[in-house]
Short mmCIF file of C-alpha atoms and ligand atoms in Angstrom, two decimals:
data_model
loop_
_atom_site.label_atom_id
_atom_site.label_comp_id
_atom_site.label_asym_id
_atom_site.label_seq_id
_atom_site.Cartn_x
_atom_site.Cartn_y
_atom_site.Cartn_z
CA UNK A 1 -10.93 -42.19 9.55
CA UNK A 2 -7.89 -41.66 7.08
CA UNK A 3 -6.17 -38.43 7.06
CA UNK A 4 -7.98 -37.16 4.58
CA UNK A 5 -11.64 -37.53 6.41
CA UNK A 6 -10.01 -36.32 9.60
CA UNK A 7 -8.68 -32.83 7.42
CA UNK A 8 -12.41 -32.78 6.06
CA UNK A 9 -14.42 -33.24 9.29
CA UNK A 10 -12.54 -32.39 12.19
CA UNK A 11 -10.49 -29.74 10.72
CA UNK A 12 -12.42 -26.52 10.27
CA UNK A 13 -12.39 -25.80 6.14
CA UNK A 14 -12.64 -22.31 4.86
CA UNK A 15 -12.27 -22.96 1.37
CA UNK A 16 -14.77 -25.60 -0.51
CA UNK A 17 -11.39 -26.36 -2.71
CA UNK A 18 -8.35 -27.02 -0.58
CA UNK A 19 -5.24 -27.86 -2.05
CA UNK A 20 -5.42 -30.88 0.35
CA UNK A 21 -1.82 -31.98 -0.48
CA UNK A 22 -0.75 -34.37 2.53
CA UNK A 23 2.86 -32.80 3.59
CA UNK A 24 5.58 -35.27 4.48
CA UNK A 25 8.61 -32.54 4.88
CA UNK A 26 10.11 -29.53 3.24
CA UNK A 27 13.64 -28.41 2.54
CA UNK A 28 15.21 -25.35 0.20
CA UNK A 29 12.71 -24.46 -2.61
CA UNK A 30 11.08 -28.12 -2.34
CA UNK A 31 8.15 -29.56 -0.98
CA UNK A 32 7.41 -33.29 -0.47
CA UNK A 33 3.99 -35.11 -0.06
CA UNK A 34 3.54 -38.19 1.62
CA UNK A 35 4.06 -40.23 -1.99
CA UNK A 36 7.34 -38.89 -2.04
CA UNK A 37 6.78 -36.55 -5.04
CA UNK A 38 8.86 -33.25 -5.11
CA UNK A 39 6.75 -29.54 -5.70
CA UNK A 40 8.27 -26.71 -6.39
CA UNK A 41 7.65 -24.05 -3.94
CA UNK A 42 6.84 -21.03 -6.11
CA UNK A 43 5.06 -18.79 -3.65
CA UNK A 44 7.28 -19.61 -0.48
CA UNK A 45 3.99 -20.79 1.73
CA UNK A 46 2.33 -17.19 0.54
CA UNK A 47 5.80 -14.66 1.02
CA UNK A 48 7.29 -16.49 4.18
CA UNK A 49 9.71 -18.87 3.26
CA UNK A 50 11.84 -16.07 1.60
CA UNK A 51 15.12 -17.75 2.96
CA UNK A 52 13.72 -21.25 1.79
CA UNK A 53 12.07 -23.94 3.82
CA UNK A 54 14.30 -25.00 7.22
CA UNK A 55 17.18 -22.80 6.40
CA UNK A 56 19.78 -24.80 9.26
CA UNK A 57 20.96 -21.50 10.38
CA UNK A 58 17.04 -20.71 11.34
CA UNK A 59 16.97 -24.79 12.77
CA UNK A 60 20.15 -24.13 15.01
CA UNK A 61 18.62 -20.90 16.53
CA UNK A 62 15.13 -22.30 17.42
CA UNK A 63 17.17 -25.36 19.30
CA UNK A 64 19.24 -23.37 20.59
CA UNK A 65 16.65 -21.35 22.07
CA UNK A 66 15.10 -24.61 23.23
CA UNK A 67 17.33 -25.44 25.27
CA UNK A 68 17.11 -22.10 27.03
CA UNK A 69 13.60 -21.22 27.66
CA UNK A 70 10.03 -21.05 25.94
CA UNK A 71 7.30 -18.70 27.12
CA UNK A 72 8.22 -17.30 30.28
CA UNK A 73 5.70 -13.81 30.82
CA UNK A 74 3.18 -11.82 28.90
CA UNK A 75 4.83 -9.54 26.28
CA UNK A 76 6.97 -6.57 27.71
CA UNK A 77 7.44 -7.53 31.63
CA UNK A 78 10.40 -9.46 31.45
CA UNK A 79 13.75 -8.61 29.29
CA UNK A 80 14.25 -11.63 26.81
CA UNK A 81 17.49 -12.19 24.81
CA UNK A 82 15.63 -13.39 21.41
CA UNK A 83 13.17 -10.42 21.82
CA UNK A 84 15.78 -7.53 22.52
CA UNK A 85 17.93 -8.84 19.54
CA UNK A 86 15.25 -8.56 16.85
CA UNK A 87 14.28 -5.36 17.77
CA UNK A 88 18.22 -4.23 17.72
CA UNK A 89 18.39 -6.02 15.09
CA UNK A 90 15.07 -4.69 13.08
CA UNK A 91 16.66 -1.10 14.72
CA UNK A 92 19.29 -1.61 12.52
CA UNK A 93 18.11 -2.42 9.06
CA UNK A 94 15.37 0.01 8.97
CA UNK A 95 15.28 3.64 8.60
CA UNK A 96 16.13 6.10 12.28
CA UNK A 97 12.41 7.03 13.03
CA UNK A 98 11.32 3.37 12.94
CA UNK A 99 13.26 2.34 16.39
CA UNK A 100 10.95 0.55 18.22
CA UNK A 101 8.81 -2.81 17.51
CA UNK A 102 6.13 -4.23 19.58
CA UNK A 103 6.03 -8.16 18.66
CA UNK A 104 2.87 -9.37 17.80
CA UNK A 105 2.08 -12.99 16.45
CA UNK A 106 0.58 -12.43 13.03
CA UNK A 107 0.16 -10.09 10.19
CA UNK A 108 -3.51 -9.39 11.25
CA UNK A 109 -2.37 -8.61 14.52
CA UNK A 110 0.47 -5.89 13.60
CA UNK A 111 -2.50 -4.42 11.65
CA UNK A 112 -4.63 -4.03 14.58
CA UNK A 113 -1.79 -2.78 17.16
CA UNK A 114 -0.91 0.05 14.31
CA UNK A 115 -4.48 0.99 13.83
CA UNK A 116 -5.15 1.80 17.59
CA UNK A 117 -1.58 3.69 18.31
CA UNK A 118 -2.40 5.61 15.40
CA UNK A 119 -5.77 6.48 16.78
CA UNK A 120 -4.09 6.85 20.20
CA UNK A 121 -1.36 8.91 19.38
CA UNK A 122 -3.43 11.68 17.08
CA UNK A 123 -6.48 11.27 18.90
CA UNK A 124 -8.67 11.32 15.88
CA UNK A 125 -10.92 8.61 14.67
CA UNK A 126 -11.10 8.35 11.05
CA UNK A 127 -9.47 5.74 8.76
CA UNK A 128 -8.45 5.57 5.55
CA UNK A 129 -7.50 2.54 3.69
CA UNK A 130 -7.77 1.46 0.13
CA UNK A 131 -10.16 -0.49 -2.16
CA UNK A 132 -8.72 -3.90 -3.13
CA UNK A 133 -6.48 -3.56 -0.20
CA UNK A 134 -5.64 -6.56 2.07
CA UNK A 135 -4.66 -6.27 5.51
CA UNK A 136 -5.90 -9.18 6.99
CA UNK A 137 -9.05 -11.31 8.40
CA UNK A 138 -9.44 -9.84 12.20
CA UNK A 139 -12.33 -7.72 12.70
CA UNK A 140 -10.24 -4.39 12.77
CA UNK A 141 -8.12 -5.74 9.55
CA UNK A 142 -10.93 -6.47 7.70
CA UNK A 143 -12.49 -3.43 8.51
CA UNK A 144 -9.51 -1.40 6.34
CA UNK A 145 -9.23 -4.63 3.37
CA UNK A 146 -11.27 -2.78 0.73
CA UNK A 147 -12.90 -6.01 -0.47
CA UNK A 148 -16.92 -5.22 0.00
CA UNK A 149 -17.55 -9.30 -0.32
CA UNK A 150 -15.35 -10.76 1.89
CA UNK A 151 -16.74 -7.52 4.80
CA UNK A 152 -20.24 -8.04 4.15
CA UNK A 153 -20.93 -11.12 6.35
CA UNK A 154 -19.58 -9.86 9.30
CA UNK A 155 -20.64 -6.44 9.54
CA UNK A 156 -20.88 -3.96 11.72
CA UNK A 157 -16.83 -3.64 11.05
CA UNK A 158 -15.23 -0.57 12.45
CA UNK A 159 -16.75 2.93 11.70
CA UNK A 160 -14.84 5.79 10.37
CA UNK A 161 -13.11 3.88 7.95
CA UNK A 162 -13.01 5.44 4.37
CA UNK A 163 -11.56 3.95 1.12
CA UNK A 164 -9.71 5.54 -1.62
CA UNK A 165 -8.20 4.27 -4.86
CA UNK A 166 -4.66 2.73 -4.78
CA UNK A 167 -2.02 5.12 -7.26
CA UNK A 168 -5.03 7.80 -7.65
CA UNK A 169 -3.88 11.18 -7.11
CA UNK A 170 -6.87 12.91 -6.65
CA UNK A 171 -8.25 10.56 -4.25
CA UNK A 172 -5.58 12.04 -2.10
CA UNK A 173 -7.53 14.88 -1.25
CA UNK A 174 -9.68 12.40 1.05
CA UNK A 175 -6.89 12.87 3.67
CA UNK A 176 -7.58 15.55 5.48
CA UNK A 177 -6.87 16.96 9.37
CA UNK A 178 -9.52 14.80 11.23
CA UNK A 179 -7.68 11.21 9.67
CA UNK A 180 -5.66 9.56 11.98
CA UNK A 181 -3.48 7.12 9.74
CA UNK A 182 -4.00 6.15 6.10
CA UNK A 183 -2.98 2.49 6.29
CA UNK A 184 -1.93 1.15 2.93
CA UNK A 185 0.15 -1.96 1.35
CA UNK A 186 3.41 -0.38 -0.45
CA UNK A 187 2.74 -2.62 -3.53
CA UNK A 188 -0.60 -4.46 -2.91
CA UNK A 189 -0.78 -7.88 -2.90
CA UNK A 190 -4.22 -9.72 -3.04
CA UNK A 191 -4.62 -6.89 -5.41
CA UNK A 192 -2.46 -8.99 -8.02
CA UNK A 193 0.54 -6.99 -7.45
CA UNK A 194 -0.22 -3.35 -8.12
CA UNK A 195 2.58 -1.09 -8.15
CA UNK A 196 1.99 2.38 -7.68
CA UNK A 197 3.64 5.64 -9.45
CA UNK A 198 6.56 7.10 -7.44
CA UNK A 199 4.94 10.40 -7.70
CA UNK A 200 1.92 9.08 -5.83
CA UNK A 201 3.55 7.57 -2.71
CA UNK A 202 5.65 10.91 -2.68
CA UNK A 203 2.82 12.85 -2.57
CA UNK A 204 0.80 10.34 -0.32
CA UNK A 205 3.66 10.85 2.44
CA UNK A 206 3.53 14.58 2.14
CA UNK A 207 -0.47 14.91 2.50
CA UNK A 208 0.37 12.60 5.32
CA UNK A 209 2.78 14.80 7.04
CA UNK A 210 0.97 18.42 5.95
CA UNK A 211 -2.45 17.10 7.86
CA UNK A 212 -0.35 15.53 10.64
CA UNK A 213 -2.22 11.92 9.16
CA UNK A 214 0.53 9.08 10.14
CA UNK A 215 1.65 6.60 7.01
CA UNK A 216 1.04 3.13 7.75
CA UNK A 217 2.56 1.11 5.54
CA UNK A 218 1.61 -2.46 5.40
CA UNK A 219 4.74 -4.50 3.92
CA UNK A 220 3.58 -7.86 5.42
CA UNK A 221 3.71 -9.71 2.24
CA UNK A 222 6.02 -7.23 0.47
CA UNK A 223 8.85 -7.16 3.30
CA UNK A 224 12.52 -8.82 3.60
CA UNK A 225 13.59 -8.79 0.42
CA UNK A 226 10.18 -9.80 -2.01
CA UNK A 227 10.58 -6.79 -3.92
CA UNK A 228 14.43 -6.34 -4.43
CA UNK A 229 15.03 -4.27 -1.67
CA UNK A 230 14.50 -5.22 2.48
CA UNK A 231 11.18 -3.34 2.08
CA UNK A 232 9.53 -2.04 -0.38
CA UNK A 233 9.12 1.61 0.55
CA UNK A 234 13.24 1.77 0.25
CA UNK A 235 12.28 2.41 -3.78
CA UNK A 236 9.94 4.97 -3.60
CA UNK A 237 12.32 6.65 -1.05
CA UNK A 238 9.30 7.33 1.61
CA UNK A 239 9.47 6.36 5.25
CA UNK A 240 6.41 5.49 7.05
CA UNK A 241 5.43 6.17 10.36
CA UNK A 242 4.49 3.30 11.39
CA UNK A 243 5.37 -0.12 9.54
CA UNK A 244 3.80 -3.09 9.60
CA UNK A 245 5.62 -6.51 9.14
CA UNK A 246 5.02 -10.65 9.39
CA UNK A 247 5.09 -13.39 7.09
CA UNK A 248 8.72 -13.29 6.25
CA UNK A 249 9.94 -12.00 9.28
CA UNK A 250 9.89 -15.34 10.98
CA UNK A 251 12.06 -17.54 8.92
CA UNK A 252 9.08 -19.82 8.62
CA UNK A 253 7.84 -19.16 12.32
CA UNK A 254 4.93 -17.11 13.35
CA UNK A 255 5.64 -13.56 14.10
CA UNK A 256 4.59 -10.40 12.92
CA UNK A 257 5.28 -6.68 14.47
CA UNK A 258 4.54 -3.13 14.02
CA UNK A 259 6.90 -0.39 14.59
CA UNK A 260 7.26 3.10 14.95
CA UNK A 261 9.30 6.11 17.06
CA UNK A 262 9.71 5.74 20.33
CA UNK A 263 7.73 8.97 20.88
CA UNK A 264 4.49 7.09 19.15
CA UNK A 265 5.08 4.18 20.96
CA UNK A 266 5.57 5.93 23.89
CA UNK A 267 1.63 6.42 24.33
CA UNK A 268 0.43 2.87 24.41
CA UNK A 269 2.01 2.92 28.35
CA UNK A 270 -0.68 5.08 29.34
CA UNK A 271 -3.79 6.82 29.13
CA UNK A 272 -4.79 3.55 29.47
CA UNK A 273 -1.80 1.50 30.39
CA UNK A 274 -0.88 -1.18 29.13
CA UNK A 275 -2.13 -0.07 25.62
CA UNK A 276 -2.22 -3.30 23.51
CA UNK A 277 -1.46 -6.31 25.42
CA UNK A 278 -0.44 -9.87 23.60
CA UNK A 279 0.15 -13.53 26.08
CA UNK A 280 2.65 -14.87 23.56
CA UNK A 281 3.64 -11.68 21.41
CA UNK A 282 7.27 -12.16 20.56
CA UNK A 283 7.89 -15.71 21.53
CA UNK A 284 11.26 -15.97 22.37
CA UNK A 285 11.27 -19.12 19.83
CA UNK A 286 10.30 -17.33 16.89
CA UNK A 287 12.39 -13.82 18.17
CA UNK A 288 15.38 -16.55 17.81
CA UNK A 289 14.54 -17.38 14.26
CA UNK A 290 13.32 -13.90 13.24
CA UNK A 291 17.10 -12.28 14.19
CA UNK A 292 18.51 -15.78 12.45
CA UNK A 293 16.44 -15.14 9.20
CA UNK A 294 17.49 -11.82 8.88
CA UNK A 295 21.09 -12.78 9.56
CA UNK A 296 20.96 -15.21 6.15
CA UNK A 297 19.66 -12.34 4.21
CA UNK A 298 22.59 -10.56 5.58
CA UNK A 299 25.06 -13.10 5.38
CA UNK A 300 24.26 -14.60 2.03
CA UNK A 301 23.27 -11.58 0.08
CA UNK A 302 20.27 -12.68 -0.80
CA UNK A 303 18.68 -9.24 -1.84
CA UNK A 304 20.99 -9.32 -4.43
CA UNK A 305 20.13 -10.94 -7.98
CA UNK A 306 16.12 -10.59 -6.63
CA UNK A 307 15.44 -7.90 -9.08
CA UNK A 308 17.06 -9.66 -12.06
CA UNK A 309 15.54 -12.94 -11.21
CA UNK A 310 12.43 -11.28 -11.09
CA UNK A 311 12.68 -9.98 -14.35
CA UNK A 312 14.27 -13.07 -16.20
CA UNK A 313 11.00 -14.99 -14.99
CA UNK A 314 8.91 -12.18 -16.27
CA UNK A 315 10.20 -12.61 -19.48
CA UNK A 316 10.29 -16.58 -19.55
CA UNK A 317 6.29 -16.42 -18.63
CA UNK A 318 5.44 -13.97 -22.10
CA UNK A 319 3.10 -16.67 -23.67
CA UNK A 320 0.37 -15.66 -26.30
CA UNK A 321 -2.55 -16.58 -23.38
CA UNK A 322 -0.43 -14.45 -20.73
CA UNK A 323 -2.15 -10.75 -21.12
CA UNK A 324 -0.04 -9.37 -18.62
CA UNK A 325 2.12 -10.00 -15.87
CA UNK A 326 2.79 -7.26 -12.93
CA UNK A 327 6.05 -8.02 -11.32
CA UNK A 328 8.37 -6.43 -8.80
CA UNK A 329 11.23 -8.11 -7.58
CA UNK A 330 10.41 -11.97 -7.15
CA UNK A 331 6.49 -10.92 -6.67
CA UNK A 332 4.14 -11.75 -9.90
CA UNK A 333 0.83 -11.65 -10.81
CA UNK A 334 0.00 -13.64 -14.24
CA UNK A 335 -3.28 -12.24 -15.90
CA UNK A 336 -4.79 -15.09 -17.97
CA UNK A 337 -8.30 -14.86 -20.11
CA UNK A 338 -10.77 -15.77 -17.63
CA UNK A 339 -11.16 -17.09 -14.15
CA UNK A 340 -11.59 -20.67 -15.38
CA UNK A 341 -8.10 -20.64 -17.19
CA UNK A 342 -6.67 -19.52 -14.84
CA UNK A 343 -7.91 -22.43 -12.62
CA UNK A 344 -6.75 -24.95 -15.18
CA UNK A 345 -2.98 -23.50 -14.86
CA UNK A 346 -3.21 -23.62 -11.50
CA UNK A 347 -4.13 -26.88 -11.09
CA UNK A 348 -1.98 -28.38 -14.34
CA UNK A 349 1.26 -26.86 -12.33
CA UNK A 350 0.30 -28.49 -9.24
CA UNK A 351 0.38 -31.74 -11.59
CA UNK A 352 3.53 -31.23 -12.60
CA UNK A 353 4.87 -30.65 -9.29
CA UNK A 354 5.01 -26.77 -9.45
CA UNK A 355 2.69 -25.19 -6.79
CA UNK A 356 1.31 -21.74 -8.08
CA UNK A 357 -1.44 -19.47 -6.31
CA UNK A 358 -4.44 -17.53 -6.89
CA UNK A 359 -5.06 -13.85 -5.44
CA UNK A 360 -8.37 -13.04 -3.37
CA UNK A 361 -9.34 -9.71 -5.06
CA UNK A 362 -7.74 -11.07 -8.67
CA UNK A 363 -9.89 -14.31 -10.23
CA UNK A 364 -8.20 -14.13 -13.55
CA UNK A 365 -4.28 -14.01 -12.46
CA UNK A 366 -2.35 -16.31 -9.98
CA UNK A 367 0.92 -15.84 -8.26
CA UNK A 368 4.83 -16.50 -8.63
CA UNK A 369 6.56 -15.52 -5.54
CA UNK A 370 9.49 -17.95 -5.14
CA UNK A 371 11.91 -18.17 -2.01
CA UNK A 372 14.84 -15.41 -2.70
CA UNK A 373 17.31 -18.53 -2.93
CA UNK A 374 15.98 -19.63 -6.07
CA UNK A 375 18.78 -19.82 -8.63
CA UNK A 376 18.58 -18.73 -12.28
CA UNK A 377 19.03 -23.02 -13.72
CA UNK A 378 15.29 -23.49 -11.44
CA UNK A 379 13.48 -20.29 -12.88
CA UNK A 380 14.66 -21.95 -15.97
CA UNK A 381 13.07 -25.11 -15.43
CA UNK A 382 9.89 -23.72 -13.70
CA UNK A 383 8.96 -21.68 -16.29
CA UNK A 384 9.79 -24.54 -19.15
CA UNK A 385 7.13 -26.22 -17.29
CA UNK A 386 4.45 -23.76 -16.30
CA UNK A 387 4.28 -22.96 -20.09
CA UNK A 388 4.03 -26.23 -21.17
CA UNK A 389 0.94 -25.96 -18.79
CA UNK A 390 0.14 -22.78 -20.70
CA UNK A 391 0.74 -25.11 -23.68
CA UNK A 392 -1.88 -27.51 -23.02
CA UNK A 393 -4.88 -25.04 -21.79
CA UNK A 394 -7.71 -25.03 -24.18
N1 PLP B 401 -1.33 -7.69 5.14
C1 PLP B 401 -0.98 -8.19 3.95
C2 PLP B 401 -0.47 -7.29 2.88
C3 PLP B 401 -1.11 -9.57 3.70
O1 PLP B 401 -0.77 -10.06 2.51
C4 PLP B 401 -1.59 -10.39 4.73
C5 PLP B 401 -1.77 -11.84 4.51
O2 PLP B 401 -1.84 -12.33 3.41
C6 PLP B 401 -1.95 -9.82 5.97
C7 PLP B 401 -1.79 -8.46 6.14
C8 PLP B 401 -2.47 -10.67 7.09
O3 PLP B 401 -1.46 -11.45 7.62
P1 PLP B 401 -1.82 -12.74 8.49
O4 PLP B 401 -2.41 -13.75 7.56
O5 PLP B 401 -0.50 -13.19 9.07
O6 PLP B 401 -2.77 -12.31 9.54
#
C-alpha cells in the first residue's frame, strides 16, 4: 500500500474529507509536503504553533530534557524540574488566585479535571455551559460543547448540565446557588469567533461570585497571546476561578492544564484521594518546552504588534463576498455567502499554498489564526492571495 491507502485504511478517519496533505517538515510560518511545495500556515495547526513551527529555543529544551530523563512516575509523586518550572513559571504570568496547575495532556482533559474540582470543591451538581460552545470531544467535554449534533450519538452525556446563550444578559439569571461552575470559552472559538460585551463577562463573574458558582474559563484556543494579550480574560479585566489551558501551551507539544487556588486544589487530595489521577500528565518533555515557549513570548515580545496585525489583516480581507469578519487579536472568522463558498475558498487557498480552516458550529465562515511571528510583508502577501481566491469564486 502507498501512504495514502495506509492513511485511508489503517488510520482511523473521522472526517469523510481530510486535508490528506502528506507532511515532509515544518519550520517558522511554513509548511512543506512531500513535493516540496511551501503552505502557509495560517491557523498555526488550530492555535498551537503560536511561536511558529520548531522554534530552536523549544528544540534545545526538549533535547535537553532528553538527555535527562523521560517518564519517570505517575503525575504528582515525584518532584520533576520541567514540571515545577511551568507551574512557577505559569505562577508568574497569571493573575495571584490562579497559583496552582495540575498538568494534564490535552485540552479535553483540562476540561474534565476543572469540571470535577468544581463539583468537588462546591459540592453541588449542576452545570452550566453555553450553546455553540466547544470544550472538547471526551464524554464530560462534550457533555458542556453546546452543539446538539455532534452530542446526539453518544448520549447519555452527563446530567445536570444546562446551556445558556453566549453575551446574553438575561440568560444570566440561569446561575443560581445550586450551580457548581459555569464553564465558558472567553471568546468562543468553533463558534466563529464570538466576542462578548465587556458588560456581560463583568456581570457573568459577579453572578458567579454572589451565588458562590466558580468561573471556568476555557482559553484553550484563545490563550498565550491569540488575542493580543497572554489570555484573553486580561481585556475584560475578570479573573476566573479556575482556567483552563492547552494547545498553545506546549510550543507544539502536547500539554494542556487547569488551574486554580491552592485552597480549590487543595480538595482533589482527599475525600477521595488522589482526586484526578493522569500516567503521563505533565511529561517532563513537553513541561521543558511549555516553560521554553513561554520564555520566546517573553523574550521576543511577541504579544506585541498581535493586535495591530490582527487588525491590518482584517482590513486586507474586506472583499465585496466577505459579509463579515469577527476578529480579535490574530483570531478571525471570515463569513462568506453560503457553506459551499466557503468550501471553494478553502480549498482554492490550499491551492495556492495558503492553508485556511473551517469552524465546527460555523459552515459559512473559515478561520485565520496565524503563528504570532507572522510579520506585516506575509499578512501582505497572504491576503493578496486569499483574495485573489475570493477573486475567482463564482
Ligand atoms: N476547548 C476549546 C476552546 C477548544 O478550541 C478545544 C479544541 O479545539 C478544546 C477545548 C479541546 O482541546 P483538545 O482538542 O486538545 O482536547
Amino acid at each position: 500500500m502507498n501512504n495514502k491507502e495506509i492513511f485511508f485504511n489503517y488510520q482511523a478517519q473521522t472526517t469523510p474529507f481530510p486535508i490528506g496533505l502528506e507532511i515532509e517538515r515544518a519550520e517558522g510560518l511554513f509548511i512543506y509536503d512531500t513535493n516540496g511545495k511551501a503552505y502557509y500556515d495560517m491557523v498555526s495547526g488550530l492555535a498551537v504553533t503560536n511561536i511558529g513551527h520548531r522554534h530552536p529555543k523549544v528544540l534545545n529544551a526538549i533535547k535537553k530534557q532528553l538527555d535527562t530523563h523521560l517518564h519517570v512516575m505517575p503525575y504528582g509523586e515525584f518532584i520533576q524540574g520541567p514540571q515545577i518550572k511551568l507551574a512557577e513559571k505559569l505562577n508568574s504570568i497569571l493573575p495571584d488566585n490562579l497559583t496552582t496547575s495540575y498538568f494534564v495532556n490535552s485540552g479535553a482533559e483540562s476540561v474534565e479535571g476543572a469540571l470535577k474540582l468544581a463539583k468537588r470543591y462546591t459540592g453541588r451538581q449542576e452545570i452550566i455551559a453555553c450553546h455553540k460552545s466547544y470544550h472538547g470531544s471526551t464524554h464530560g467535554a462534550l457533555s458542556v460543547s453546546g452543539n446538539l449534533l455532534k452530542q446526539s450519538a453518544f448520549k447519555p452525556l452527563l446530567p445536570n448540565v444546562n446551556f445558556i446563550h453566549f453575551d446574553e444578559m438575561d440568560d444570566l439569571s440561569n446561575i443560581t446557588e445550586k450551580t457548581a461552575c459555569v464553564i465558558i470559552e472567553t471568546v468562543q472559538g468553533d463558534a466563529g469567533v464570538r466576542i462578548a460585551s465587556q458588560a456581560y463577562m463583568k456581570a457573568l463573574r459577579e453572578k458567579c461570585t454572589e451565588t458562590g458558582t466558580l468561573l471556568i474559563l476555557d482559553e484553550i484556543q484563545t490563550g498565550f497571546g491569540r488575542t493580543g494579550t497572554f489570555f484573553a480574560f486580561e481585556q475584560y479585566n475578570i479573573t476566573p476561578d479556575i482556567l483552563c489551558i492547552a494547545k498553545a501551551l506546549g510550543g507544539g507539544m502536547p500539554i494542556g492544564a487547569f488551574v486554580s487556588s491552592k485552597e480549590i486544589m487543595d480538595c482533589l487530595t482527599n475525600n477521595p484521594m488522589l482526586g484526578h489521577i493522569t500516567t503521563f500528565g505533565g511529561h517532563p518533555v513537553n513541561c521543558a518546552a511549555a516553560v521554553a515557549n513561554i520564555e520566546v513570548i517573553e523574550e521576543e515580545n511577541l504579544i506585541e504588534g498581535v493586535k495591530e496585525k490582527g487588525e491590518l489583516m482584517k482590513q486586507l480581507l474586506s472583499h465585496k463576498i466577505v459579509k463579515e469578519i469577527r476578529q480579535i487579536g490574530l483570531m478571525l472568522a471570515i463569513d462568506l455567502e453560503s457553506d459551499e463558498i466557503t468550501q471553494q475558498v478553502v480549498e482554492g487557498c490550499m491551492k495556492k499554498g495558503i492553508i485556511t480552516f473551517w469552524f465546527l458550529s460555523c459552515p459559512a465562515s473559515f478561520r485565520l489564526a496565524p503563528p504570532l511571528t507572522i510579520t506585516t510583508k506575509e499578512i501582505e502577501l497572504v491576503c493578496k492571495g486569499i483574495n485573489e481566491v475570493f477573486d475567482s469564486v463564482k
